Coordinates of C-alpha atoms in Angstrom, one line a residue:
M23 CA 0.0 0.0 0.0
K24 CA 1.3 3.4 -0.9
V25 CA 0.9 6.8 0.8
A26 CA -1.4 8.0 -2.0
D27 CA -3.9 5.3 -1.0
A28 CA -4.1 6.5 2.6
M29 CA -3.4 10.3 2.7
T30 CA -5.7 13.2 2.9
P31 CA -5.5 14.9 -0.5
R32 CA -4.6 18.6 -1.0
A33 CA -8.2 19.4 -2.0
E34 CA -9.4 18.4 1.5
L35 CA -6.7 20.1 3.5
V36 CA -6.9 23.4 5.3
T37 CA -3.7 25.3 5.1
V38 CA -2.3 28.7 6.2
S39 CA -0.5 31.0 3.8
L40 CA 2.5 33.2 3.8
P41 CA 2.7 36.0 4.7
G42 CA 0.6 35.2 7.8
T43 CA 0.4 35.4 11.6
R44 CA 0.3 33.1 14.6
D45 CA -3.4 33.9 14.9
D46 CA -4.0 32.3 11.5
A47 CA -2.5 29.0 12.7
L48 CA -4.1 29.3 16.2
E49 CA -7.6 29.6 14.7
Y50 CA -7.0 26.4 12.7
L51 CA -5.5 24.4 15.5
Q52 CA -8.3 25.3 17.9
E53 CA -11.1 24.7 15.4
H54 CA -9.8 21.4 14.1
R55 CA -7.8 20.2 17.1
F56 CA -4.8 19.1 15.1
S57 CA -1.3 19.4 16.3
S58 CA 0.1 21.2 13.3
V59 CA -1.0 22.9 10.0
P60 CA 0.8 23.0 6.6
V61 CA 2.2 26.4 5.5
V62 CA 2.0 27.3 1.8
K63 CA 2.8 30.3 -0.4
E64 CA 1.2 31.5 -3.6
T65 CA 3.6 32.3 -6.4
D66 CA 3.4 33.0 -10.1
A67 CA 4.1 29.4 -10.7
G68 CA 1.4 28.2 -8.3
E69 CA 1.2 27.1 -4.7
E70 CA 4.4 26.0 -3.0
Y71 CA 4.7 24.0 0.2
R72 CA 6.9 25.7 2.7
G73 CA 6.7 23.9 6.1
L74 CA 4.6 23.1 9.1
V75 CA 3.6 25.2 12.1
S76 CA 2.7 23.3 15.3
R77 CA 1.3 24.0 18.7
D78 CA 4.8 23.5 20.2
D79 CA 6.2 26.1 17.8
L80 CA 3.6 28.6 19.0
I81 CA 4.3 27.8 22.6
E82 CA 8.1 27.9 22.3
R83 CA 7.9 31.4 20.7
P84 CA 5.0 33.2 22.5
D85 CA 6.2 36.6 21.3
E86 CA 6.8 35.8 17.7
D87 CA 3.9 36.6 15.3
Q88 CA 5.2 35.8 11.8
L89 CA 4.4 32.4 10.3
A90 CA 7.6 32.5 8.3
I91 CA 9.6 32.4 11.5
L92 CA 7.3 30.1 13.4
M93 CA 7.1 27.4 10.8
R94 CA 9.7 24.5 10.7
E95 CA 10.8 21.9 8.2
V96 CA 9.8 18.3 8.7
P97 CA 10.5 15.2 6.6
T98 CA 8.3 14.7 3.6
V99 CA 7.2 11.8 1.5
T100 CA 5.8 11.4 -2.0
P101 CA 2.5 9.8 -3.0
D102 CA 4.5 6.7 -4.2
T103 CA 6.2 6.1 -0.9
F104 CA 5.2 2.8 0.7
L105 CA 3.0 3.3 3.7
R106 CA 5.3 1.1 5.8
D107 CA 8.2 3.4 5.0
A108 CA 6.1 6.4 6.0
A109 CA 5.2 4.7 9.2
Q110 CA 8.8 4.0 10.0
L111 CA 9.7 7.7 9.3
M112 CA 6.9 8.9 11.7
V113 CA 8.1 6.6 14.4
G114 CA 11.8 7.4 13.9
S115 CA 11.2 11.1 13.7
A116 CA 8.6 11.2 16.5
I117 CA 6.1 13.1 14.3
R118 CA 2.4 12.5 13.7
R119 CA 2.0 14.1 10.3
L120 CA 4.0 13.9 7.1
P121 CA 3.5 16.4 4.3
V122 CA 3.2 14.6 0.9
V123 CA 4.8 16.4 -2.0
E124 CA 4.6 15.7 -5.7
E125 CA 7.4 13.5 -6.8
N126 CA 8.3 15.6 -9.9
D127 CA 7.7 19.0 -8.1
G128 CA 9.1 19.1 -4.6
D129 CA 7.4 22.4 -3.9
A130 CA 3.8 21.3 -4.6
L131 CA 1.7 19.9 -1.7
A132 CA -0.1 16.8 -2.6
G133 CA -1.6 16.0 0.8
I134 CA -0.9 14.9 4.4
V135 CA -0.5 11.4 5.8
T136 CA -1.0 11.0 9.5
V137 CA -0.7 8.4 12.2
T138 CA -4.4 8.0 12.1
D139 CA -4.3 7.3 8.4
V140 CA -1.9 4.4 9.0
V141 CA -4.1 3.1 11.9
H142 CA -7.1 3.2 9.4
A143 CA -5.1 1.1 7.0
I144 CA -4.2 -1.4 9.7
A145 CA -7.8 -1.6 10.9
H146 CA -9.1 -2.3 7.4
G147 CA -6.4 -4.9 6.7
D148 CA -4.7 -2.8 4.0
A149 CA -1.5 -2.7 6.0
E150 CA -1.2 -6.3 7.2
T151 CA 0.4 -7.3 10.5
D152 CA 0.2 -10.4 12.6
A153 CA 1.4 -8.6 15.8
I154 CA -0.5 -8.7 19.0
C155 CA -0.9 -5.9 21.6
G156 CA 1.6 -7.4 23.9
D157 CA 4.2 -7.1 21.2
V158 CA 3.9 -3.3 20.9
A159 CA 2.4 -2.0 24.2
G160 CA 4.4 0.5 26.2
A161 CA 5.1 -0.3 29.9
D162 CA 5.4 3.4 30.9
V163 CA 1.8 4.7 31.5
N164 CA 1.1 8.4 32.2
T165 CA -1.3 8.6 35.2
V166 CA -3.0 11.3 37.2
Y167 CA -5.1 11.3 40.4
S168 CA -8.8 11.9 39.7
G169 CA -8.9 14.5 42.5
T170 CA -6.2 16.7 40.9
P171 CA -7.4 20.1 39.7
L172 CA -7.7 20.1 35.9
P173 CA -5.2 23.0 35.4
V174 CA -2.5 20.9 37.2
S175 CA -3.4 17.9 35.2
E176 CA -3.0 19.9 32.0
R177 CA 0.6 20.8 33.2
E178 CA 1.3 17.1 33.9
L179 CA 0.3 16.1 30.4
Y180 CA 2.4 19.0 29.0
F181 CA 5.5 18.1 30.9
A182 CA 5.1 14.4 30.2
N183 CA 4.7 15.3 26.5
V184 CA 1.8 12.9 26.0
P185 CA -1.9 13.6 25.0
Y186 CA -3.5 11.4 27.7
A187 CA -3.4 10.3 31.3
V188 CA -5.0 7.2 32.9
T189 CA -6.9 8.5 36.0
L190 CA -6.5 6.7 39.3
D191 CA -8.9 6.7 42.3
D192 CA -8.1 6.9 46.0
E193 CA -6.9 3.2 46.0
G194 CA -4.6 3.7 43.0
D195 CA -6.9 1.8 40.6
M196 CA -7.8 2.9 37.1
D197 CA -11.1 4.8 37.0
G198 CA -11.0 6.6 33.7
M199 CA -9.1 8.4 31.0
L200 CA -8.3 12.1 30.5
T201 CA -7.1 13.4 27.1
E202 CA -6.0 16.7 25.7
V203 CA -9.4 16.8 23.8
D204 CA -11.2 16.7 27.2
I205 CA -9.1 19.8 28.2
L206 CA -9.7 21.6 24.9
E207 CA -13.4 21.2 25.2
V208 CA -13.5 23.2 28.5
A209 CA -10.5 25.6 28.0
R210 CA -11.3 29.2 27.1
V211 CA -9.1 31.8 25.5
V212 CA -9.3 35.3 27.1
E213 CA -7.7 38.1 25.2
G214 CA -6.1 40.7 27.4
A215 CA -7.9 39.7 30.6
D216 CA -6.3 40.5 33.9
D217 CA -9.1 38.9 35.9
T218 CA -9.3 35.2 35.2
G219 CA -12.8 34.9 36.5
D220 CA -14.6 32.4 38.7
S221 CA -14.0 29.4 36.4
I222 CA -10.5 28.8 37.7
A223 CA -8.8 28.7 41.0
D224 CA -9.2 31.4 43.6
E225 CA -6.5 34.0 44.4
D226 CA -5.2 32.0 47.4
D227 CA -5.6 28.5 45.9
D228 CA -2.4 26.4 46.0
W229 CA -3.2 25.1 42.6
K230 CA -3.9 28.6 41.1
W231 CA -3.6 28.5 37.3
E232 CA -2.3 32.1 37.1
G233 CA 0.8 30.8 38.9
I234 CA 1.7 28.2 36.2
K235 CA 0.0 29.4 33.0
A236 CA 3.0 31.5 32.0
V237 CA 4.8 28.4 30.9
G238 CA 2.3 28.1 28.1
S239 CA -0.4 25.6 27.4
A240 CA 0.3 22.5 25.3
Y241 CA -3.1 22.7 23.8
I242 CA -4.1 26.4 23.6
P243 CA -0.9 28.3 22.7
T244 CA -1.6 31.6 24.5
R245 CA -0.8 32.9 27.9
N246 CA -4.4 34.1 28.5
V247 CA -6.2 30.8 29.0
E248 CA -8.9 29.7 31.5
I249 CA -9.2 26.1 32.5
P250 CA -11.8 25.1 35.1
A251 CA -10.2 24.3 38.5
E252 CA -12.6 21.5 39.3
P253 CA -11.1 18.0 39.8
V254 CA -10.2 15.7 36.9
S255 CA -13.1 13.4 37.9
E256 CA -15.6 15.9 36.5
F257 CA -14.0 15.8 33.0
R258 CA -12.5 12.3 32.5
T259 CA -14.1 9.5 30.5
E260 CA -15.2 6.9 33.0
D261 CA -16.0 4.0 30.6
V262 CA -12.6 3.1 29.3
L263 CA -12.0 0.6 26.5
T264 CA -9.1 -1.8 27.3
V265 CA -7.2 -4.5 25.5
S266 CA -5.3 -7.7 26.6
R267 CA -1.8 -8.8 25.6
K268 CA -3.2 -11.4 23.2
R269 CA -5.5 -9.0 21.4
S270 CA -4.4 -8.4 17.8
V271 CA -3.0 -5.1 16.7
Q272 CA -5.6 -5.0 13.9
E273 CA -8.4 -5.3 16.5
A274 CA -6.9 -2.6 18.6
A275 CA -6.7 -0.4 15.5
Q276 CA -10.4 -1.1 14.8
E277 CA -11.3 -0.1 18.4
M278 CA -9.4 3.2 18.0
I279 CA -11.0 4.1 14.8
S280 CA -14.5 3.2 15.7
N281 CA -14.3 5.0 19.0
D282 CA -12.2 8.0 17.9
I283 CA -9.5 7.4 20.5
E284 CA -5.7 7.3 20.4
Q285 CA -4.8 4.9 23.2
L286 CA -6.0 1.8 24.9
P287 CA -4.9 0.7 28.4
L288 CA -3.4 -2.8 28.5
V289 CA -4.9 -4.9 31.3
N290 CA -4.1 -8.3 32.8
G291 CA -6.8 -9.7 35.1
G292 CA -8.3 -6.3 35.4
D293 CA -5.0 -4.7 36.5
L294 CA -3.4 -1.9 34.5
V295 CA -0.1 -3.2 33.1
G296 CA 0.7 -0.9 30.1
I297 CA -0.7 1.2 27.3
V298 CA -1.2 0.7 23.6
R299 CA -1.0 4.1 21.7
D300 CA -1.7 4.6 18.1
V301 CA 2.0 5.2 17.4
H302 CA 2.7 1.8 18.9
L303 CA 0.6 0.2 16.2
L304 CA 2.8 1.8 13.6
E305 CA 5.7 -0.1 15.1
A306 CA 3.9 -3.4 14.2
L307 CA 4.5 -2.6 10.6

């Protein structure tokens, strides 16, 4: 299977154009909840692909406004690249999206291939593998206590550099899942606001968001963000899908696609023993 069979074609992509500003990228990232957006430039010869701008790029340069400076170069593939090779490049480069450029015109954007596209191919049997979840699961699981205020949990996800946390109850048992999407749904951008309002921690609260927000949010790249200070238990997903070591990678991919999730806790006898993330499935190829 080749990249052309799995990618999102240029006609279906939303891009930002040069010259442009960080607000152009921010609007896209907030609306579509993607981690990055392609940057293009219109020339007399047509549209040229120039790079990607990501959430991390916006966070790391909070005072920079120009897309030309914020964007970065990432590896690219062509429509004729084998999907397995693209998956290997994603895993090796620790990136989730690969721009696809025309083979005979390196400046023309043909589309984007993502981790999710590869998971789709695995789920449908187009990218075959006999691997089981125990072969690819990660042993390091990001967790958070369900009673933790949500702003603190957002920081924990940010510093762990993962988009999820398995939530634990008072006994240390798994009782749900918190993802960056859950945080995005309740976070609110406030432009130029000095008073953060009632929806976040009080002035004297030990977990006060104002005290930590200057680091920058991993999900909303601005320093004026309100995140409710209620505990994680009010925002987590309680009914969590899990997999066992013997479950096939293809079945795990099907679960992820049909339920629109990116990770599945690995359990043994009901106990949490690992995590199967979508990027782990790529390693099966």
